[in-house]
mmCIF file of C-alpha atoms in Angstrom:
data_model
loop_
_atom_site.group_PDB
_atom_site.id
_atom_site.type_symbol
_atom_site.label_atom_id
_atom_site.label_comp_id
_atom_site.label_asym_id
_atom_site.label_seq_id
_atom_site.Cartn_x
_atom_site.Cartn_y
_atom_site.Cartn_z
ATOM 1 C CA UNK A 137 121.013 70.158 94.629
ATOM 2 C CA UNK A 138 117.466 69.342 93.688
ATOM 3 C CA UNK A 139 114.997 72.905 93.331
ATOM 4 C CA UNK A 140 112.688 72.819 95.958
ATOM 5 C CA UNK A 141 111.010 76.516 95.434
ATOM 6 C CA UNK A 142 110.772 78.931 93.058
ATOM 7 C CA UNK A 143 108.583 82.512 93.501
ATOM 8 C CA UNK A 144 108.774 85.478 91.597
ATOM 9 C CA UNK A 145 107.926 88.417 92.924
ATOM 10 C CA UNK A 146 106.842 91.184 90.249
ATOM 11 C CA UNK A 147 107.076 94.669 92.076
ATOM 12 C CA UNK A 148 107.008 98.414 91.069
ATOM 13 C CA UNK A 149 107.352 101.734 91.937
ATOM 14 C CA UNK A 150 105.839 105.215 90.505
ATOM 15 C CA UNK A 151 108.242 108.158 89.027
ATOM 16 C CA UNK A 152 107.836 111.464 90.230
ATOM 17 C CA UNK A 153 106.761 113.687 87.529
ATOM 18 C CA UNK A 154 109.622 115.643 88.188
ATOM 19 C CA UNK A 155 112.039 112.703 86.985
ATOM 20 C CA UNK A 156 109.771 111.202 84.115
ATOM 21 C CA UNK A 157 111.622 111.077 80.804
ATOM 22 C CA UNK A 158 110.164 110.752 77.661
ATOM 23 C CA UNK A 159 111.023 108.396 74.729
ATOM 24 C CA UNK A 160 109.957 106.801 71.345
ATOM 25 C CA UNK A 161 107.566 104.580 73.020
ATOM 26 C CA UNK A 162 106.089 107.614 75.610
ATOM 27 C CA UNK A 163 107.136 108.709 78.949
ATOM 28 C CA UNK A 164 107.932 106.627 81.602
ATOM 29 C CA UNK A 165 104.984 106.863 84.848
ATOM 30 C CA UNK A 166 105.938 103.714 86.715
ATOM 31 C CA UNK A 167 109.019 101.130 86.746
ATOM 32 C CA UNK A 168 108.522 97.552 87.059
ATOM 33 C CA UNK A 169 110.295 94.863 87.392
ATOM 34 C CA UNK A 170 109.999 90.883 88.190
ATOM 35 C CA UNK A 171 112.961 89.242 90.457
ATOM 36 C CA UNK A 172 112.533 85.366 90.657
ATOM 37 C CA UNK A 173 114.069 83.148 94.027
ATOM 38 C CA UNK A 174 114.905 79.714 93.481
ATOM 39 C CA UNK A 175 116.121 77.735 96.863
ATOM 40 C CA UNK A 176 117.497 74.091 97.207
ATOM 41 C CA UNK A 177 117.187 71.484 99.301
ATOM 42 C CA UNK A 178 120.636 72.356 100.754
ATOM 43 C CA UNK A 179 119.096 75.704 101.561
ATOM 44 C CA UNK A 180 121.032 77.560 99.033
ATOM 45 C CA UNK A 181 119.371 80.560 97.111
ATOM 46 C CA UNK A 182 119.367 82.053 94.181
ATOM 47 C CA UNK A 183 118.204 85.369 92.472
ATOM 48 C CA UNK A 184 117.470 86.076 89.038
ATOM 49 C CA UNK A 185 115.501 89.124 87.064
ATOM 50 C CA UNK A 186 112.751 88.677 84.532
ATOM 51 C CA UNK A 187 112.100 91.431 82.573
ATOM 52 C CA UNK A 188 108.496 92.824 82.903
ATOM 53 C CA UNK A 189 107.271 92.958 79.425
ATOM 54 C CA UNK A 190 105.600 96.530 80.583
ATOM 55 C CA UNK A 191 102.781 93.200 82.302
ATOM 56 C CA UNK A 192 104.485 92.461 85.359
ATOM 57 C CA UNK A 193 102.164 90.524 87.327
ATOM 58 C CA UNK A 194 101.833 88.413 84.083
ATOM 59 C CA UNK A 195 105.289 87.257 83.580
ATOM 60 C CA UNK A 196 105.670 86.526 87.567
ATOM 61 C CA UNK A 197 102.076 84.535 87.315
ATOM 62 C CA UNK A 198 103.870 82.583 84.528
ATOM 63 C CA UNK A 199 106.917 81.594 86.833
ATOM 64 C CA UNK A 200 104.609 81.073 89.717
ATOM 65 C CA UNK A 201 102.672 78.645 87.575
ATOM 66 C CA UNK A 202 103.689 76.742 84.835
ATOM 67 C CA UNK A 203 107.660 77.180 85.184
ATOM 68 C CA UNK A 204 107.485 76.245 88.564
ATOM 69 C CA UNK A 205 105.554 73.172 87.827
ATOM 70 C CA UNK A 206 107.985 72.310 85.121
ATOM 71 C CA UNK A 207 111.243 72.587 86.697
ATOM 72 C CA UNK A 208 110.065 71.645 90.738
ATOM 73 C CA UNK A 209 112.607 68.946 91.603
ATOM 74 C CA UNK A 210 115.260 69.315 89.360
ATOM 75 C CA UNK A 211 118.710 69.274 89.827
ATOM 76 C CA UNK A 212 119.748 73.240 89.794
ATOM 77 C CA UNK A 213 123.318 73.068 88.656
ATOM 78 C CA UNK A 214 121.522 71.689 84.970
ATOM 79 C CA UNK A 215 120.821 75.278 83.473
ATOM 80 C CA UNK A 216 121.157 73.072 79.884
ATOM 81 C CA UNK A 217 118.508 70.559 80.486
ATOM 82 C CA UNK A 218 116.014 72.669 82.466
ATOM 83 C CA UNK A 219 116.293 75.744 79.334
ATOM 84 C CA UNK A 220 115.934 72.471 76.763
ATOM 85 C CA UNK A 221 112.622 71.026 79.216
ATOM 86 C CA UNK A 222 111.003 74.404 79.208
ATOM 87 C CA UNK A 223 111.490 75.299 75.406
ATOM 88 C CA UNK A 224 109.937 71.425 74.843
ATOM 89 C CA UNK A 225 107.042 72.170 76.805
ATOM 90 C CA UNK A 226 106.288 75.880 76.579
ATOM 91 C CA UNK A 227 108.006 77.968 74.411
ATOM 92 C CA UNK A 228 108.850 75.769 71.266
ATOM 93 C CA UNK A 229 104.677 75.369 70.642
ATOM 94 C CA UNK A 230 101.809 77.343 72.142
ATOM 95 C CA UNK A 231 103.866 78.560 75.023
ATOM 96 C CA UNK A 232 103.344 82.337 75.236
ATOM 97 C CA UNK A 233 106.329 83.308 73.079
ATOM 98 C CA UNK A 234 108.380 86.184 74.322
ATOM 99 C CA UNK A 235 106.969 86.133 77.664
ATOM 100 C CA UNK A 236 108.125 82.558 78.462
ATOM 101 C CA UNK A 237 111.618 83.385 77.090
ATOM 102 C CA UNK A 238 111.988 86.760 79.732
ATOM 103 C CA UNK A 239 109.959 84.226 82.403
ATOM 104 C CA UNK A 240 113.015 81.507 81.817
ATOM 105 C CA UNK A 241 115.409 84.532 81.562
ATOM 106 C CA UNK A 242 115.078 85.265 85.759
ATOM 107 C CA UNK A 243 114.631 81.536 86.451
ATOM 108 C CA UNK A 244 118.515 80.557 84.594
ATOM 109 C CA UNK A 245 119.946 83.584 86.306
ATOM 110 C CA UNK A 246 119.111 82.651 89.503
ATOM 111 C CA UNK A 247 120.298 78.667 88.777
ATOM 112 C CA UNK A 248 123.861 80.056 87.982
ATOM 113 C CA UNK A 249 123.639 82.273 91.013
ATOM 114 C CA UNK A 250 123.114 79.256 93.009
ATOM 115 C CA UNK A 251 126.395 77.453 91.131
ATOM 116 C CA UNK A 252 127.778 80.822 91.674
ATOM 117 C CA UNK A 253 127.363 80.311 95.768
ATOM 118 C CA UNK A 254 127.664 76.395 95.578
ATOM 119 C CA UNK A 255 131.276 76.453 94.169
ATOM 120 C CA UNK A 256 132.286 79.903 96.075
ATOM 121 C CA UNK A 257 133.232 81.494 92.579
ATOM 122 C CA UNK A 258 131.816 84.578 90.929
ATOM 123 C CA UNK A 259 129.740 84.279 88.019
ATOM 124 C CA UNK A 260 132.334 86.016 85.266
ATOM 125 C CA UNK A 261 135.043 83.114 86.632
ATOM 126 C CA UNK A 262 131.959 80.168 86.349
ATOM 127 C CA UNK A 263 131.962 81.149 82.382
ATOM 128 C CA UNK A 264 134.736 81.308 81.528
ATOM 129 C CA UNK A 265 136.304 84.870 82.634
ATOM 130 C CA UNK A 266 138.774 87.135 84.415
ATOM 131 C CA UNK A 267 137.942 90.409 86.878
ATOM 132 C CA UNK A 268 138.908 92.311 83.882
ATOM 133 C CA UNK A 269 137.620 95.930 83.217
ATOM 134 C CA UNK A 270 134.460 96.524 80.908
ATOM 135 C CA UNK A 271 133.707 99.387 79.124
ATOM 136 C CA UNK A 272 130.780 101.568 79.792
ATOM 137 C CA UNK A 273 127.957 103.941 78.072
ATOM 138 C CA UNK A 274 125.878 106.102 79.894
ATOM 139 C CA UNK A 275 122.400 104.803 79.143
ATOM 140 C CA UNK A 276 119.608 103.422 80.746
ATOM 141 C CA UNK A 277 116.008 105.509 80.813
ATOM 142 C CA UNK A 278 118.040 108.928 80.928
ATOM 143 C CA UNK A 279 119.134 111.591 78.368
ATOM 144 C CA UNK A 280 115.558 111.509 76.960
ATOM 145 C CA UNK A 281 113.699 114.727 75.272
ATOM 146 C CA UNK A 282 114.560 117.773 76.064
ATOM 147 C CA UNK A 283 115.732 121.014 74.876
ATOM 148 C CA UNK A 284 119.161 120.660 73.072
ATOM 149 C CA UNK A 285 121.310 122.685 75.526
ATOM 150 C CA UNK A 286 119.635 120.731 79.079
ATOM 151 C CA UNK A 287 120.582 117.731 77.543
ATOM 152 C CA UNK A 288 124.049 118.284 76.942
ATOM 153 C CA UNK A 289 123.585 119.649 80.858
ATOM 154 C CA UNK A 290 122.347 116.575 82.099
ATOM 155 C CA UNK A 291 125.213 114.923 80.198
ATOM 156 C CA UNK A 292 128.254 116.492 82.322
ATOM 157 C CA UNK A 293 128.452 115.144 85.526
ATOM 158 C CA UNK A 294 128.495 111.505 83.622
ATOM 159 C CA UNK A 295 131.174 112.626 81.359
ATOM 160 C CA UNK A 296 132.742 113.882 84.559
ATOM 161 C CA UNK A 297 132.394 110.305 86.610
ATOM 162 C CA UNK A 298 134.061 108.858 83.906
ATOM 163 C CA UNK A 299 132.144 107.480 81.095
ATOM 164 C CA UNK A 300 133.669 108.388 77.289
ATOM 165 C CA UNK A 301 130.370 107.190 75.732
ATOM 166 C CA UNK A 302 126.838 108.146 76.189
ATOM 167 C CA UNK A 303 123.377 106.820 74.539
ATOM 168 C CA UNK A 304 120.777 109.515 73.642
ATOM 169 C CA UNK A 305 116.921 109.065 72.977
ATOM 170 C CA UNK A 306 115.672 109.755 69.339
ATOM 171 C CA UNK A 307 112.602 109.257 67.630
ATOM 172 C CA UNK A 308 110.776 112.395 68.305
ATOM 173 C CA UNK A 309 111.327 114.153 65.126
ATOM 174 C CA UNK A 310 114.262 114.065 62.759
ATOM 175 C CA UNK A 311 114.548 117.750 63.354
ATOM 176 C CA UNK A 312 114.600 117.706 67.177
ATOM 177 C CA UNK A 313 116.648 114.288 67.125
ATOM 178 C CA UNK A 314 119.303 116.208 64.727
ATOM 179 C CA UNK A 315 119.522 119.235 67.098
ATOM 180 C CA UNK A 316 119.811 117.337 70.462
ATOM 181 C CA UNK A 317 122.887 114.919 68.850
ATOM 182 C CA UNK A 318 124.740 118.369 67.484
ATOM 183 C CA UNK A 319 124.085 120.151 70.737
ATOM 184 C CA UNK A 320 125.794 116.863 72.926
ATOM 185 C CA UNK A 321 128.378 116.916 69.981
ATOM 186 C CA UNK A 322 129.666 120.420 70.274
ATOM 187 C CA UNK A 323 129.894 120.187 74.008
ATOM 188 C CA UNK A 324 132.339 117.314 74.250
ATOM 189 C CA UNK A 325 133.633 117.438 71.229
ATOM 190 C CA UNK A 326 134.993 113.967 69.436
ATOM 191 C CA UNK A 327 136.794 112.303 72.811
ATOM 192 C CA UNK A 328 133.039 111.173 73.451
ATOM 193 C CA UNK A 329 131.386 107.749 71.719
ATOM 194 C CA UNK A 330 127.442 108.956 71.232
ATOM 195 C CA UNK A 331 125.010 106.336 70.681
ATOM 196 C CA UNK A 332 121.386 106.695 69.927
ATOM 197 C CA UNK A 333 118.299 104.893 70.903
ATOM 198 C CA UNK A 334 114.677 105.449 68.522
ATOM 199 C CA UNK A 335 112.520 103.104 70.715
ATOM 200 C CA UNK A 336 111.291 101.917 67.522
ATOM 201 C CA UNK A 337 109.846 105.489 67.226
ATOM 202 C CA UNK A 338 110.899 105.815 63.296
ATOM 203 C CA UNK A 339 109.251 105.296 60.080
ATOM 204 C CA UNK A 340 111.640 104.138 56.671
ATOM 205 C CA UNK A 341 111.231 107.943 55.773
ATOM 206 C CA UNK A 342 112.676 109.608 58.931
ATOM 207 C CA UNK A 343 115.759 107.403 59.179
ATOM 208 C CA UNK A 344 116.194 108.130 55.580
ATOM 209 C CA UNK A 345 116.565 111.779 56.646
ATOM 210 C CA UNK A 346 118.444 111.188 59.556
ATOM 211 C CA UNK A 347 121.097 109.073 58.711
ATOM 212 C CA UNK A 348 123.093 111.022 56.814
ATOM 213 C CA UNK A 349 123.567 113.611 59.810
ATOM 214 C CA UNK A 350 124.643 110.613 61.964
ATOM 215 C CA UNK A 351 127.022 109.887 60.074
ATOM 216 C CA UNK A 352 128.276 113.451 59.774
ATOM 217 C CA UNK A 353 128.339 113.832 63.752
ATOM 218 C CA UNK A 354 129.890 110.465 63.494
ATOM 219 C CA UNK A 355 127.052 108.779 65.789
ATOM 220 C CA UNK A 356 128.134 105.180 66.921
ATOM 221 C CA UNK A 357 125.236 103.539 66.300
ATOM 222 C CA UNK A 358 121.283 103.580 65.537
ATOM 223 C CA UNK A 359 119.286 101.712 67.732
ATOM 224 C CA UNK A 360 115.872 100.556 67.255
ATOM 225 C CA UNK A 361 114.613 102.668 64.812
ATOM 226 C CA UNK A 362 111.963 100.026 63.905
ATOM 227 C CA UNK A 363 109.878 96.958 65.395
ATOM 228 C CA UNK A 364 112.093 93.677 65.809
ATOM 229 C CA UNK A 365 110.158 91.937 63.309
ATOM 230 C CA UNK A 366 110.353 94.422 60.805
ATOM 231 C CA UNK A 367 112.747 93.060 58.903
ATOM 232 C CA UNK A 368 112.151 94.928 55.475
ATOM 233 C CA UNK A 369 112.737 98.125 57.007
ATOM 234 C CA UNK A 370 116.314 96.650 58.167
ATOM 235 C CA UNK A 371 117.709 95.987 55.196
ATOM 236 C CA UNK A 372 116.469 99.501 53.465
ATOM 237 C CA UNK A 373 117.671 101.649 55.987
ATOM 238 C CA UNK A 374 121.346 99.855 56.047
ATOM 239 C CA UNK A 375 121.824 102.129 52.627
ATOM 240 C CA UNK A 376 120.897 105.132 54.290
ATOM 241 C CA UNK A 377 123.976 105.878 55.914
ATOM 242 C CA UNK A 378 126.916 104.198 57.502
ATOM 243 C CA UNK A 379 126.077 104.462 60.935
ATOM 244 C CA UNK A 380 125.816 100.904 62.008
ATOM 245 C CA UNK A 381 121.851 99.797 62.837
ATOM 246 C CA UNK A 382 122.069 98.445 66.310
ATOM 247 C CA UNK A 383 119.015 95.980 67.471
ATOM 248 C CA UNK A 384 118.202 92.542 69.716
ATOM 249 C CA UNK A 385 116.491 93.575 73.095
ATOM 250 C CA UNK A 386 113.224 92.542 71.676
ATOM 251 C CA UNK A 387 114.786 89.217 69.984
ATOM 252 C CA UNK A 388 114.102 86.349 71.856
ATOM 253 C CA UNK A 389 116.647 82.969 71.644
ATOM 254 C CA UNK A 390 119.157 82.160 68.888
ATOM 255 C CA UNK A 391 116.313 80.950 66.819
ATOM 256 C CA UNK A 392 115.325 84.846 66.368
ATOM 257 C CA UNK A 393 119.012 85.722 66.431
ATOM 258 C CA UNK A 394 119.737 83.319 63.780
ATOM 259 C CA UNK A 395 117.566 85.749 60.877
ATOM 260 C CA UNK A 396 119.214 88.656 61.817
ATOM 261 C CA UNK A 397 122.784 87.418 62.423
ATOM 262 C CA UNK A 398 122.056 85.973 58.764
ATOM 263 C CA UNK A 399 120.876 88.889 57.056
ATOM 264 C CA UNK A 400 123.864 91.229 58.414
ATOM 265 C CA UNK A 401 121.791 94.334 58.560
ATOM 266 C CA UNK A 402 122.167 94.996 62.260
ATOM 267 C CA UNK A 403 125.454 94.648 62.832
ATOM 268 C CA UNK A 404 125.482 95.807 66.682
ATOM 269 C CA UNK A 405 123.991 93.297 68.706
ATOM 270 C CA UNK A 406 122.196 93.627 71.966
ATOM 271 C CA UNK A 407 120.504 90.323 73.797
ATOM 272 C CA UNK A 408 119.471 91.342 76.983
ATOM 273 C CA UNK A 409 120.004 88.768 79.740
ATOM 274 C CA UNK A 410 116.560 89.311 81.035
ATOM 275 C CA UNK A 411 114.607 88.940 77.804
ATOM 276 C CA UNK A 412 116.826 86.984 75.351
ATOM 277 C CA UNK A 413 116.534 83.172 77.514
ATOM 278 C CA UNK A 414 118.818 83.748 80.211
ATOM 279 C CA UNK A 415 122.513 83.629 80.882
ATOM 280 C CA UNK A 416 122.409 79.625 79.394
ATOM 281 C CA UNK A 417 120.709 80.745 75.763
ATOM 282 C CA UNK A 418 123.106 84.842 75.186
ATOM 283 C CA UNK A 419 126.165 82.540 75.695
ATOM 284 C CA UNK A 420 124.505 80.203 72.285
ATOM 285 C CA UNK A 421 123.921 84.147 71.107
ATOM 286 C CA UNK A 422 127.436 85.282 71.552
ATOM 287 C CA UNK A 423 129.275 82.477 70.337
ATOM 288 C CA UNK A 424 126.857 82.336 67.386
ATOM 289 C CA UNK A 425 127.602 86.343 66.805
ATOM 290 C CA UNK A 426 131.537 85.410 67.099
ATOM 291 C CA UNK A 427 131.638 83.265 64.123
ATOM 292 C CA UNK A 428 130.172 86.115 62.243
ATOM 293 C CA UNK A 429 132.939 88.890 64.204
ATOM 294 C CA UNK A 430 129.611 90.822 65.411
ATOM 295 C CA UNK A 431 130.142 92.423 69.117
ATOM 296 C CA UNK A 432 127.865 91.971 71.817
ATOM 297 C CA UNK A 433 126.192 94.842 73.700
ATOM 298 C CA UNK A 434 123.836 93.332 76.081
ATOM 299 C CA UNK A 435 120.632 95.632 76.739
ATOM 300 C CA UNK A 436 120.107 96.060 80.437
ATOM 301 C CA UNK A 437 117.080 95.968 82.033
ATOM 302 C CA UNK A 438 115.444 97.347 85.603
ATOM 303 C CA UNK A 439 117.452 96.475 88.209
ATOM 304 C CA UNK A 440 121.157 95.850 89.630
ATOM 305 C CA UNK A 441 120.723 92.446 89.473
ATOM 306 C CA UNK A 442 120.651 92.331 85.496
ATOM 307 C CA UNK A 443 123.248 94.958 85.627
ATOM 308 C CA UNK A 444 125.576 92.969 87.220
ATOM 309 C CA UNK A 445 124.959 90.068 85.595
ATOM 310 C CA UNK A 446 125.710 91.502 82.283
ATOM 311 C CA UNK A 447 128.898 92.870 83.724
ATOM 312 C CA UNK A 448 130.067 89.172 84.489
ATOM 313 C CA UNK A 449 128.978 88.016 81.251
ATOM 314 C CA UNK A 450 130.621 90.722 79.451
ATOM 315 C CA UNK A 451 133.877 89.804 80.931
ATOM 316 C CA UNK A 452 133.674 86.212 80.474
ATOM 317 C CA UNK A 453 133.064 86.377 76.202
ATOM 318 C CA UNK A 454 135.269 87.680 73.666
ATOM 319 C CA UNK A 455 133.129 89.757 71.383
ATOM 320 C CA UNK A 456 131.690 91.554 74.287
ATOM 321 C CA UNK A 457 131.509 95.825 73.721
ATOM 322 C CA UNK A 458 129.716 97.799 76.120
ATOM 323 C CA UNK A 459 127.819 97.805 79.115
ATOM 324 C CA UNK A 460 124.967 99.729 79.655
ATOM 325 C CA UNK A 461 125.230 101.620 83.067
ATOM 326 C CA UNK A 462 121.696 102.690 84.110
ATOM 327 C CA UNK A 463 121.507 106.378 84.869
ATOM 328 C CA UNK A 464 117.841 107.030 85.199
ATOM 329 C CA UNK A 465 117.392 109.586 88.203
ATOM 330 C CA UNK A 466 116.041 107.559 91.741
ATOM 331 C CA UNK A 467 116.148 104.048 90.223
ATOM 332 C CA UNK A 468 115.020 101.996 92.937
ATOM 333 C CA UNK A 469 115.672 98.896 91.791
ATOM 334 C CA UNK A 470 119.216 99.950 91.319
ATOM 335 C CA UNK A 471 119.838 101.665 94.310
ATOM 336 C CA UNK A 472 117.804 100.215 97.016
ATOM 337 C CA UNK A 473 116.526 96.884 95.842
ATOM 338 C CA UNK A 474 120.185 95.119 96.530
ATOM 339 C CA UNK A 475 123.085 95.353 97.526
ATOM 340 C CA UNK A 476 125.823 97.988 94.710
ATOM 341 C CA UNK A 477 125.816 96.171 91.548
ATOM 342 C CA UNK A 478 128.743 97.872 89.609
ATOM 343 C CA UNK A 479 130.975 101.051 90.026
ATOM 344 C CA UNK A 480 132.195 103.369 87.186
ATOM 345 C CA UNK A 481 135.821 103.990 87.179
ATOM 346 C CA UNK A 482 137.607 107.521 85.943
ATOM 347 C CA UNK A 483 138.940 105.509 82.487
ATOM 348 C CA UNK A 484 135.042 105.000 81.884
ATOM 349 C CA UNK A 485 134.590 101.328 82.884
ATOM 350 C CA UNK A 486 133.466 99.219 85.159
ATOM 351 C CA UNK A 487 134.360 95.287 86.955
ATOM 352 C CA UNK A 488 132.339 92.512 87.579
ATOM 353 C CA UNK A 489 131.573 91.581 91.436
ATOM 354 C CA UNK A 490 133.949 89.403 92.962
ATOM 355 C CA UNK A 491 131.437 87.392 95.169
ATOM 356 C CA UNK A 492 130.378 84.316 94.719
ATOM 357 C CA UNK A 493 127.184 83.876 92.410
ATOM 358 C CA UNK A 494 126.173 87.175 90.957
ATOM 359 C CA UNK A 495 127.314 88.842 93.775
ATOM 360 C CA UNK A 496 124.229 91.011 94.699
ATOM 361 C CA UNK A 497 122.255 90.583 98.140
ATOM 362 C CA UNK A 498 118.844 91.431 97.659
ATOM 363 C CA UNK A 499 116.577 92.745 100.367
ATOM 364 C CA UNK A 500 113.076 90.694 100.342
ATOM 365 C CA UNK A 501 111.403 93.772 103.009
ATOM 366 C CA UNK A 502 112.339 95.769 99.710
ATOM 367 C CA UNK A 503 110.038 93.401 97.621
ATOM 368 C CA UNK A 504 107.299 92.826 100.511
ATOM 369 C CA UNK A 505 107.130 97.279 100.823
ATOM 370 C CA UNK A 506 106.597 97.727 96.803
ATOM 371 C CA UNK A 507 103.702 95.500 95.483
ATOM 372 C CA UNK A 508 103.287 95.192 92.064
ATOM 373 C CA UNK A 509 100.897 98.170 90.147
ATOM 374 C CA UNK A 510 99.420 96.852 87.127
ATOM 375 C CA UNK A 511 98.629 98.905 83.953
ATOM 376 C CA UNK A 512 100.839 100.465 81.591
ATOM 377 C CA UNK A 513 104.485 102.325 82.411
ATOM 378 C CA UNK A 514 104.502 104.134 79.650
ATOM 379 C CA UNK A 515 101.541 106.915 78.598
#
């Protein structure tokens, strides 16, 4: 089952101003994403997503290049040694950091699709797991700033599909965050989980203010409210408040894991299978997080090919929490790019795809019809 081709094929599409949303790190023009085909010499293929790193035609340039001359010829069912080649020769020294980790993110995905097709089994059963059902939030680049009362609007009809838990942007100010959270509060009342997202958009003096009213509208958790790296601002803000601090879609491999696992001042933690080194380095994250009884709330990223690939792993660990259903209006990636990833379910969660591999057909025309726009997604 030697590899025999790998491409990556970084692609976007622009937002129509009427279905922008706006969040801690600005308002969303453009969505991007980078999907990465690996084929064998049996003729077997495999699909995997790389996130963008908001430099799409960088990260795919990277897999075009230097991944693919690393990892040309090897045997494809050996996700171990090709993740330990590529973090000897790139990413442990001088190997573009973070954007070699979500480059070898798409690149293992697609290798366990591939054993995925190879042994007829879905991905969840290939790790370990059953077709069991998996919890949902309503998240993804929705529920962003708005007037109090629209958002609670928008919230409804997912309330009304089924999901019990939803994830709101904060991060604009403390006062408008405060006022959207009571608003979503008072319209569904205590039966619904709400979760919150900063986007890194807060300084050590607003989450000092805002904490307290999360915990009195009993908020699940706080996500992001700082830079990964800023570690200092962590451990203050963990005596703000007892809502939990929730972070990890901007730590890359155990090795950044390890600090933060270590320090148990995020508490909620959320690898993203896109970003974090792939499906081969979250299950070293998971099991690491176990030992330490922390759950495991995988970010997603762009398209239904992450999605669903978080939905297997989710089922297949056991300190897995949430998914996160993307709910962002006219997703292409999620709707046209491939083939249904996941389906919400009236108790408010979801089952991985029974298919072999991954489990989600992707249509190259698709890729071929939406080139990649450079330049910033977010202004």
């Amino acid at each position: 089952m030697k590899i025999v081709d790998i491409k990556a094929f970084p692609t976007s599409f622009r937002v129509p101003k009427e279905n922008q949303v706006s969040l801690g790190i600005g308002t969303m023009t453009k969505r991007d994403c980078v999907l990465v085909k690996v084929t064998t010499e049996d003729g077997i293929v495999g699909w995997g997503e790389s996130h963008h790193a908001r430099a799409p035609g960088t990260i795919g340039h990277l897999v075009n290049t230097t991944l693919r001359g690393l990892v040309l010829g090897m045997d494809a069912t050996d996700t171990t040694g090709i993740w330990a080649k590529i973090y000897k020769m790139q990413l442990g020294s001088h190997g573009a950091g973070a954007a070699t980790a979500m480059a070898m993110s798409g690149l293992d995905q697609a290798l366990w699709d591939i054993k995925g097709k190879a042994t007829g089994w879905p991905l969840y059963k290939l790790l370990g797991g059953t077709n069991r059902p998996v919890p949902a939030y309503a998240g993804g680049i929705s529920l962003g700033y708005q007037p109090p009362d629209a958002l609670a609007a928008e919230a409804v009809p997912m309330v009304e599909a089924g999901y019990r838990a939803l994830k709101l942007r904060v991060g604009d100010s403390v006062k408008a965050d405060i006022a959207r959270m009571t608003a979503v509060r008072r319209r569904f009342g205590d039966d619904i989980a709400i979760l919150t997202d900063a986007n890194t958009g807060y300084s050590v003096a607003d989450a000092r203010q805002v904490m307290p009213a999360m915990d009195e509208l009993n908020i699940a958790w706080l996500e992001e409210p700082f830079p990964a790296h800023d570690h200092r601002s962590y451990a203050m803000a963990k005596g703000f408040g007892r809502t939990p601090l929730a972070a990890g879609e901007n730590h890359y491999t155990r090795f950044e894991f390890h600090r933060v696992i270590e320090d148990g001042n995020i508490t909620i933690l959320q690898p993203d299978l896109s970003k974090s080194g792939g499906i081969t380095e979250v299950q070293r994250i998971a099991a690491a997080a176990s030992m330490w009884k922390l759950p495991i709330h995988p970010h997603s990223s762009m398209t239904g090919l992450n999605q669903a690939v978080s939905i297997h792993f989710l089922a297949a660990i056991d300190n897995g929490g949430y998914f996160e259903a993307d709910l962002s209006v006219a997703n292409k990636f999620r709707d046209d790019l491939g083939s249904e990833p996941w389906r919400i379910s009236k108790d408010g969660c979801v089952r991985p795809l029974d298919k072999p591999g991954i489990g989600v057909e992707i249509d190259e025309k698709f890729l071929e019809a939406h080139p990649v726009i450079e330049g910033p997604g977010y202004v």
